CSV table of C-alpha atoms in Angstrom, one decimal:
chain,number,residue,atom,x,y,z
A,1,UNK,CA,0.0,0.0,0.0
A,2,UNK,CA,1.2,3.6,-0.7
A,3,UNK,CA,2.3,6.4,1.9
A,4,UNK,CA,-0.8,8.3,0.7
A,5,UNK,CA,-3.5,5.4,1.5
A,6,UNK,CA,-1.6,4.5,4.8
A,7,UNK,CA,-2.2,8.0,6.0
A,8,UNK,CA,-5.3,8.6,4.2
A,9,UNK,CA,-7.2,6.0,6.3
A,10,UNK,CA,-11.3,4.8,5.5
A,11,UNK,CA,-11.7,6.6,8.7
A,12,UNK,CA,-10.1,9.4,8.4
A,13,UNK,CA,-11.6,13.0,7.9
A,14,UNK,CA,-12.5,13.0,4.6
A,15,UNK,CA,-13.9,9.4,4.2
A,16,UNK,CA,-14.9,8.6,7.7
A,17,UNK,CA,-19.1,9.9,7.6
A,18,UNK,CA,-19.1,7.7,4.1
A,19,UNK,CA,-17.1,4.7,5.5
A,20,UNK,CA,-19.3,4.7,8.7
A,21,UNK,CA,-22.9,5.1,6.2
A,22,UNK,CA,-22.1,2.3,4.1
A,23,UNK,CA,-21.1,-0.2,5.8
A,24,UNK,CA,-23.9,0.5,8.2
A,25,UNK,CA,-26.2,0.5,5.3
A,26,UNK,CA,-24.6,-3.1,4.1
A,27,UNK,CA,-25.1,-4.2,8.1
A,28,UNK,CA,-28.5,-3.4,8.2
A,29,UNK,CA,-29.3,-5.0,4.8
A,30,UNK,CA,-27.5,-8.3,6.6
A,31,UNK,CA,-29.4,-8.0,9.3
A,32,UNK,CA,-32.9,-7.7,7.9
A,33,UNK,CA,-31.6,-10.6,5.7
A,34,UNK,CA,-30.9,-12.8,8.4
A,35,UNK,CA,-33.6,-11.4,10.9
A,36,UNK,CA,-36.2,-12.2,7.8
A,37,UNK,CA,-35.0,-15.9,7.0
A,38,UNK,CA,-35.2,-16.7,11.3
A,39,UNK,CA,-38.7,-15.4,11.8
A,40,UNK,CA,-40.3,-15.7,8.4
A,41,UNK,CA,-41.9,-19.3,9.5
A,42,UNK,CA,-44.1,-17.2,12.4
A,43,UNK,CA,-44.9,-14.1,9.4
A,44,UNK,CA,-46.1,-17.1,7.1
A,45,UNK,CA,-48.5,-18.4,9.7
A,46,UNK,CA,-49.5,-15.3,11.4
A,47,UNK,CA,-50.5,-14.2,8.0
A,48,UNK,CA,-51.6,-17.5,7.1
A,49,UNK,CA,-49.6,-17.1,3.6
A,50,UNK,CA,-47.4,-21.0,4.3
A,51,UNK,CA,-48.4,-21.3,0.2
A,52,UNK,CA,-46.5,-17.9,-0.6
A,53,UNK,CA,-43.1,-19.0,1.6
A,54,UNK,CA,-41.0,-19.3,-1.6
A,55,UNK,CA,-42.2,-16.2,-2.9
A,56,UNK,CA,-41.4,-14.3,0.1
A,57,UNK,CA,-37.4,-14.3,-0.5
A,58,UNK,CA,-38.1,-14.6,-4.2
A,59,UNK,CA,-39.5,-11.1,-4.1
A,60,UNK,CA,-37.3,-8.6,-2.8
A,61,UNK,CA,-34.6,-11.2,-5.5
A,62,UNK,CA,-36.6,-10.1,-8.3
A,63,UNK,CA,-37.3,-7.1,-8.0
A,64,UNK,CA,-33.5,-5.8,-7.0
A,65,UNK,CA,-32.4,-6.9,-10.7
A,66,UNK,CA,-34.4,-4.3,-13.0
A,67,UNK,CA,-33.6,-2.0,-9.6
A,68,UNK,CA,-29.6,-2.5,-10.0
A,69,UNK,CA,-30.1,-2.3,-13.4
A,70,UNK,CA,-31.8,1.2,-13.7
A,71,UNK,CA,-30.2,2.1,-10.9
A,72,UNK,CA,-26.7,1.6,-13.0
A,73,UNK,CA,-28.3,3.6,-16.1
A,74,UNK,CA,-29.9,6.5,-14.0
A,75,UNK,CA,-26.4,7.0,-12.1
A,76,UNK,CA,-24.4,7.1,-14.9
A,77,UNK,CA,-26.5,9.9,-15.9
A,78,UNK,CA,-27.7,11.9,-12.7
A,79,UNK,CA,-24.4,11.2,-10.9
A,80,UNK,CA,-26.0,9.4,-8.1
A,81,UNK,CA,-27.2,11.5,-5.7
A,82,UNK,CA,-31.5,11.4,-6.6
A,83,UNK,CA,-30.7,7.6,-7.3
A,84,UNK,CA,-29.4,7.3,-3.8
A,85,UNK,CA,-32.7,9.4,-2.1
A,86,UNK,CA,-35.1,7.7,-4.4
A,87,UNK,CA,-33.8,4.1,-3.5
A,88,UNK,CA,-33.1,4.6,0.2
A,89,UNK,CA,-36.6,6.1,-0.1
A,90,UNK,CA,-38.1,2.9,-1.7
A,91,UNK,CA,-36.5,1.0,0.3
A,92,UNK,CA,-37.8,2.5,3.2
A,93,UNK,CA,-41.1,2.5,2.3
A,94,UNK,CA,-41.3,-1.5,1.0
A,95,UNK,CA,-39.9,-1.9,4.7
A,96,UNK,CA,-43.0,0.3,6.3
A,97,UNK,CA,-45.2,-2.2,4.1
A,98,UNK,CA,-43.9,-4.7,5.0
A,99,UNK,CA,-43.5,-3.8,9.0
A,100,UNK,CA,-47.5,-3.3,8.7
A,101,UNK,CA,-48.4,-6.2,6.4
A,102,UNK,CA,-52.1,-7.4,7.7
A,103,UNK,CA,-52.1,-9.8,5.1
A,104,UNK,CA,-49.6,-12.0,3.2
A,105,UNK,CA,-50.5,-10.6,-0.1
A,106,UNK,CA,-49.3,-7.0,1.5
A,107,UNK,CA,-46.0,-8.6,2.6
A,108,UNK,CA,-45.3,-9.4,-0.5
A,109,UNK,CA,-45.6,-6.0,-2.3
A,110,UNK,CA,-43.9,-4.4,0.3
A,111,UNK,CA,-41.0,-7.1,-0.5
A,112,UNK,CA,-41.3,-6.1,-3.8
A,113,UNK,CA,-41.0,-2.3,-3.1
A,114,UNK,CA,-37.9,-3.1,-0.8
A,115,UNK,CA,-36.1,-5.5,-3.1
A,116,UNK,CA,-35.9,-3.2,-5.7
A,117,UNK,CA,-34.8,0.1,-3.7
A,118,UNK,CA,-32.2,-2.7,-1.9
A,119,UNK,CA,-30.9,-3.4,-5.5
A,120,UNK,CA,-30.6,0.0,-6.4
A,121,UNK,CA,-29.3,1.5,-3.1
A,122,UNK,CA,-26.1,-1.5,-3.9
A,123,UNK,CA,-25.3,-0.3,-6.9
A,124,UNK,CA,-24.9,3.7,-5.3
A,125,UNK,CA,-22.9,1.9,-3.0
A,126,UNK,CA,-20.6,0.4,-5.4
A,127,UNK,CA,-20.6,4.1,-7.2
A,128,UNK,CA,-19.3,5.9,-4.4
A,129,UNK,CA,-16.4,3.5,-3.8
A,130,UNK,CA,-15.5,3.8,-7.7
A,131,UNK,CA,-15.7,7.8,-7.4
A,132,UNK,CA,-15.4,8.9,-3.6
A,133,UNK,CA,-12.1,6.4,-2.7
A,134,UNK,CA,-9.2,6.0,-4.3
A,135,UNK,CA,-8.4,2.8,-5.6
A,136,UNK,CA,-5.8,2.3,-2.7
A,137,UNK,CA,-8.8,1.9,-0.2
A,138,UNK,CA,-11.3,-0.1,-3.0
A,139,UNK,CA,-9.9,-3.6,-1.3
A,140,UNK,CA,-10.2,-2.3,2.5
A,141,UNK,CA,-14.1,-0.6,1.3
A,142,UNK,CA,-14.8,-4.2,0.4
A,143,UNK,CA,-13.2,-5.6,2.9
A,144,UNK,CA,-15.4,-3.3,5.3
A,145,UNK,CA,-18.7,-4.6,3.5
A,146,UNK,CA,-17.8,-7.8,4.2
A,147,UNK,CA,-17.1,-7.8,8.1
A,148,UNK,CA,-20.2,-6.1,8.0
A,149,UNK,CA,-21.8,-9.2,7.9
A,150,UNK,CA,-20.4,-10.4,11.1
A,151,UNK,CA,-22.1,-8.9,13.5
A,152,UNK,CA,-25.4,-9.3,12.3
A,153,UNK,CA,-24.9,-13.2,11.7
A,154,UNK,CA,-24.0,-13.2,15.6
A,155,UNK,CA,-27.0,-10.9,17.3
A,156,UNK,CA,-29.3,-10.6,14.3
A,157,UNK,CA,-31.0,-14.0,14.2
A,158,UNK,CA,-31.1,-13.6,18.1
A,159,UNK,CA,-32.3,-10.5,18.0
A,160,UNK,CA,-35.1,-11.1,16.0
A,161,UNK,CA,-35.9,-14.8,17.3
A,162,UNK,CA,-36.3,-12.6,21.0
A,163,UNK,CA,-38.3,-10.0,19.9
A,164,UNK,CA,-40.7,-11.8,17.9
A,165,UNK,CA,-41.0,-14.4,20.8
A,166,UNK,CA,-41.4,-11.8,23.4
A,167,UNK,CA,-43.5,-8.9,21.1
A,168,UNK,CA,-44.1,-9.7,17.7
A,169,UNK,CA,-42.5,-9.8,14.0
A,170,UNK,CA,-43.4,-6.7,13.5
A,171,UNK,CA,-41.2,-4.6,15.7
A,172,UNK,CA,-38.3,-6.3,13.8
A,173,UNK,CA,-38.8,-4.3,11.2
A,174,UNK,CA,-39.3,-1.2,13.2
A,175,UNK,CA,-36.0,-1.8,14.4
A,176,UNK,CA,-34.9,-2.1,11.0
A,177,UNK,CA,-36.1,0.9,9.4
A,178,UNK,CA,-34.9,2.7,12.3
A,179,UNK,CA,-31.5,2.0,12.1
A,180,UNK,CA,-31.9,2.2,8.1
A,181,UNK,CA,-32.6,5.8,8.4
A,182,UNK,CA,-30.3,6.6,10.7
A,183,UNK,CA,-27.2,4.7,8.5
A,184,UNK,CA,-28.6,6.8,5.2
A,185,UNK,CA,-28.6,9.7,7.5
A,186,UNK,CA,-24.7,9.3,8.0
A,187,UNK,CA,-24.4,9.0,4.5
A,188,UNK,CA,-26.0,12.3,3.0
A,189,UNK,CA,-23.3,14.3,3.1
A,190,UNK,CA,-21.6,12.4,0.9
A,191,UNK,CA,-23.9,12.3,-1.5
A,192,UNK,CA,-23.2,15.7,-2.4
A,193,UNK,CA,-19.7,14.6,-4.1
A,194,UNK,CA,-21.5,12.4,-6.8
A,195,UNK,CA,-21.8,14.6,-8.9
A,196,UNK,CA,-23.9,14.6,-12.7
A,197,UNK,CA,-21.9,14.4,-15.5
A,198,UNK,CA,-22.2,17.3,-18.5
A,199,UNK,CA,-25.1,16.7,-20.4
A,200,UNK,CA,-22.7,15.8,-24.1
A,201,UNK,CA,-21.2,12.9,-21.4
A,202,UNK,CA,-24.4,11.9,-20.2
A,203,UNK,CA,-25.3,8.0,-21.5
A,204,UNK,CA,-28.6,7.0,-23.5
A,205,UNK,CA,-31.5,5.3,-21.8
A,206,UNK,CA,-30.8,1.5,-21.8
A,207,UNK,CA,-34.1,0.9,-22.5
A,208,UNK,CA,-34.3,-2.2,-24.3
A,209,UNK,CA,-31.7,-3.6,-21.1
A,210,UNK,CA,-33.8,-2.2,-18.9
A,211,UNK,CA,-36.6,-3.9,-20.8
A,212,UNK,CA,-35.2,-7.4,-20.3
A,213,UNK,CA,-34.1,-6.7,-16.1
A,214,UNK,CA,-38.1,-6.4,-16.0
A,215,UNK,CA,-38.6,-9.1,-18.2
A,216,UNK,CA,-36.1,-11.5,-15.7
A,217,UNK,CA,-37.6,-10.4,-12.4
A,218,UNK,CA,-41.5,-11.3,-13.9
A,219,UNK,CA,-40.0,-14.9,-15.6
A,220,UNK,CA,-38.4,-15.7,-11.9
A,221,UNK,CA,-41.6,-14.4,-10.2
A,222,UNK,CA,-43.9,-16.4,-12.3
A,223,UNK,CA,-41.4,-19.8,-11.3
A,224,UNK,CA,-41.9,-19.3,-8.0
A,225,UNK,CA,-45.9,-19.1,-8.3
A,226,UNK,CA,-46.3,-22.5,-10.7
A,227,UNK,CA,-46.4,-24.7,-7.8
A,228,UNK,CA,-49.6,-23.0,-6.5
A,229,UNK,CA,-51.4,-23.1,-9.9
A,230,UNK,CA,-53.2,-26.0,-11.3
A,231,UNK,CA,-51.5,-28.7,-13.2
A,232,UNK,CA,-51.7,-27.8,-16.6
A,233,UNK,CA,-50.9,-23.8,-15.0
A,234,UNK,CA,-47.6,-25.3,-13.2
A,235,UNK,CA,-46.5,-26.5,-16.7
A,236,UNK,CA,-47.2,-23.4,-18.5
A,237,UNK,CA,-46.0,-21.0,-15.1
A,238,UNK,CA,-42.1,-23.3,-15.4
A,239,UNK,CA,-42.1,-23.4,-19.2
A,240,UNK,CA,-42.7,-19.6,-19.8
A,241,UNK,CA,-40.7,-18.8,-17.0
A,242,UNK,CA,-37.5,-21.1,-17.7
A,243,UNK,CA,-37.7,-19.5,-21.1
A,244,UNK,CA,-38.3,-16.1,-20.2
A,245,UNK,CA,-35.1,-16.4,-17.4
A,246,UNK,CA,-33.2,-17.6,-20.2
A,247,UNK,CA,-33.8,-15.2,-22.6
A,248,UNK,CA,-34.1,-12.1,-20.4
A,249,UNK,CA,-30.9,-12.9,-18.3
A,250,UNK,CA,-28.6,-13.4,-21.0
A,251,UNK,CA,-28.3,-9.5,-22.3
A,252,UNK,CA,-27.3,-8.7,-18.7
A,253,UNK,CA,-24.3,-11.8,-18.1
A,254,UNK,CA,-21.5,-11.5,-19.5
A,255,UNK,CA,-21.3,-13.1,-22.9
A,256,UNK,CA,-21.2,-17.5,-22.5
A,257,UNK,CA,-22.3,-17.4,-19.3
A,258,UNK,CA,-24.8,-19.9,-19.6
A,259,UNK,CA,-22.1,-22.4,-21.4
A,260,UNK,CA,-19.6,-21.7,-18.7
A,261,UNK,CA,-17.1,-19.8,-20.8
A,262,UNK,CA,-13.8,-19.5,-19.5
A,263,UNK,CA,-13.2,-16.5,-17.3
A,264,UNK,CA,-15.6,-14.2,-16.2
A,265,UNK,CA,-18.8,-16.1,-17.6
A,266,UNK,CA,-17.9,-19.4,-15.4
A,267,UNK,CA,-17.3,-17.2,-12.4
A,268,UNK,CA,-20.3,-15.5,-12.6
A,269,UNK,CA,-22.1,-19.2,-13.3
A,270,UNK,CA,-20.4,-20.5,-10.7
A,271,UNK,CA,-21.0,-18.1,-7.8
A,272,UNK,CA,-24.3,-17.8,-9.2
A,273,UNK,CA,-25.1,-21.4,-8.6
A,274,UNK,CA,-23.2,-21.6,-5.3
A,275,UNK,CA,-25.3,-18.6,-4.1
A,276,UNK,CA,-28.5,-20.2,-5.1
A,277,UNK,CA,-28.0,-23.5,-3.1
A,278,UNK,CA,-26.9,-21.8,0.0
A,279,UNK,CA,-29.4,-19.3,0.2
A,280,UNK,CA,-31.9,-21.6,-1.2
A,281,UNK,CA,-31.3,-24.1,1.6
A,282,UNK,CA,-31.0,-21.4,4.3
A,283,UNK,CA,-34.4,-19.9,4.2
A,284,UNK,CA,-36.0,-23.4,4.4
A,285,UNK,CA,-33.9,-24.4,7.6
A,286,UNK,CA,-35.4,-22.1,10.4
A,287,UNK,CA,-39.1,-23.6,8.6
A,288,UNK,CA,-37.7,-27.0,9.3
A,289,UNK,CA,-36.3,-26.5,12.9
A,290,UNK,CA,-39.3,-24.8,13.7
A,291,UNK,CA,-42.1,-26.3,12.1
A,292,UNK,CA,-41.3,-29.9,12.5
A,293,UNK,CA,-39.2,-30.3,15.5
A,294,UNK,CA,-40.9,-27.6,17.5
A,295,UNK,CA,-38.0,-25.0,18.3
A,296,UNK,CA,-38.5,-21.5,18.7
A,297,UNK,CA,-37.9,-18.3,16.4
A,298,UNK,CA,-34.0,-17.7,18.2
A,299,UNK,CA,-33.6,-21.4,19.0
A,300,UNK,CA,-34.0,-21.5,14.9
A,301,UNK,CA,-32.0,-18.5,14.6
A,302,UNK,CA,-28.7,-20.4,16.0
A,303,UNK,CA,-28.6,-22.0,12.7
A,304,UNK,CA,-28.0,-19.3,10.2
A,305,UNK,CA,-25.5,-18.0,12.9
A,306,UNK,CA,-23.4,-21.3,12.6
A,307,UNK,CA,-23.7,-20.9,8.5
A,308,UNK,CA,-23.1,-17.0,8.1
A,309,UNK,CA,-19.5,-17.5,10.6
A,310,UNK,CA,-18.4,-20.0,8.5
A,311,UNK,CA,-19.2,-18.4,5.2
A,312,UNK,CA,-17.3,-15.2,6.9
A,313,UNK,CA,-14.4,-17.2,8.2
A,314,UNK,CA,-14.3,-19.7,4.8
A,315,UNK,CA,-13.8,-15.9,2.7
A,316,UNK,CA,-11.0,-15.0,5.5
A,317,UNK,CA,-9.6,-18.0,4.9
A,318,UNK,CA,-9.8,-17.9,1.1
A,319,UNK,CA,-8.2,-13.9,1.2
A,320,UNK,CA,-5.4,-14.9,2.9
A,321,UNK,CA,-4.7,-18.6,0.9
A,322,UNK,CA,-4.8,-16.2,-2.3
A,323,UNK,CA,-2.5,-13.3,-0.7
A,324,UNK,CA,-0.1,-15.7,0.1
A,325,UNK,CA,0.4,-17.9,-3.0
């Protein structure tokens, strides 16, 4: 590392209010993450939506891929600042939804509304690293989101398994968009370095990419809904939906990503499938623990505690095999 980034530190004057926002906007997104897979068995039966469980994390999934996407567009163009507002502000709002939900169908637009300002507000984070940092504190910026994940994998199920035993599910995401607010709060400030670009440098409308992000969020929605339809409905719902991933998706991968091309196309594949499984398995295990073997919401939560710490410690371990070879 260079003089100038060893005394230039993420916390020092100039970068400290945006070190301290974002990775206290990637916490809470971790926490609400983990807080939603522990007590999402009690939502689904308080709201008696058990047929919609699936649909529940497939939502917010969705919906942050056209939101990333236009996010990307719109910042390249208005420099970031509005997209920040106008995502924290969506995000913010899907939260309120969902915190007030009375019925499952409620939930799931306010999921909806959340995912996508969640997929926008990553890609302003990614932005300000790019343009507020230098690229001598990109690695430890990264390395900041990524501990930010600790702590909410050792309090956050917890947390929320205690306060939905002792109150409800609800105040969870109080607490959430509490903390939310004030993270984005920290972060303002900064926001007034992004910014726009001269009107002969702005970029076009992506429409027709934009266009297919919507397109991929409606074919993975649609999946997820097939196995409530009727038969011949299932078959239609997976058909037009595997086709419509398929199609929509590959504008938006790199080029061969779907036939594992080597380099970037077979990373992306293969972190995309590795993501998948684990996640996939992880939002059925607190179900399963609580469900059929009786345990409670933060008896449950102990579970995806175990799996985030070792995910965490498996990407120490990984950093520092690669560093040193």
């Amino acid at each position: 590392m260079s003089t100038t980034a060893t005394r230039t530190g993420l916390l020092s004057g100039r970068y400290a209010l945006a070190t301290i926002g974002m990775v206290a906007i990637v916490g809470v997104a971790a926490f609400q993450n983990l807080a939603m897979t522990t007590i999402m068995p009690v939502i689904s039966r308080d709201l008696d939506g058990e047929a919609l469980y699936a649909l529940a994390f497939a939502a917010p999934l969705a919906a942050g891929v056209p939101g990333m996407v236009l996010a990307g567009n719109w910042t390249d163009r208005a420099g970031g600042r509005i997209v920040a507002w106008v995502s924290a502000l969506l995000f913010a709002v899907g939260t309120a939804v969902v915190m007030l939900a009375p019925t499952m169908e409620v939930f799931l637009v306010g999921r909806l509304v959340e995912g996508f300002g969640a997929g926008a507000i990553d890609v302003v984070l990614y932005v300000l690293v790019a343009r507020i940092f230098p690229a001598e504190l990109h690695g430890p910026v990264f390395a900041g989101f990524a501990a930010a994940w600790v702590v909410p994998a050792l309090i956050g199920p917890a947390i929320a398994g205690i306060v939905t035993d002792t109150w409800n599910w609800h105040w969870v995401f109080a607490g959430a968009l509490v903390i939310a607010v004030g993270a984005f709060t920290v972060l303002v400030p900064t926001l007034g370095r992004l910014q726009a670009p001269s009107v002969e440098l702005r970029p076009p409308w992506q429409r027709i990419r934009i266009g297919w992000s919507v397109a991929a969020a409606v074919s993975i929605l649609l999946l997820n809904v097939a196995p409530d339809l009727t038969p011949w409905g299932m078959v239609a719902a997976v058909v037009v939906g595997l086709v419509g991933t398929w199609f929509a998706l590959r504008p938006l991968l790199p080029t061969g990503t779907f036939r594992a091309a080597a380099g970037l196309p077979s990373v992306v594949l293969l972190r995309g499938l590795v993501a998948a499984s684990f996640f996939g398995s992880e939002a059925y295990v607190p179900f399963l623990l609580q469900a059929k073997h009786g345990l409670s919401a933060s008896a449950a939560g102990l579970a995806l505690t175990v799996a985030a710490l070792s995910w965490a410690a498996s990407s120490w371990a990984h950093g520092r095999l690669g560093s040193s070879a």
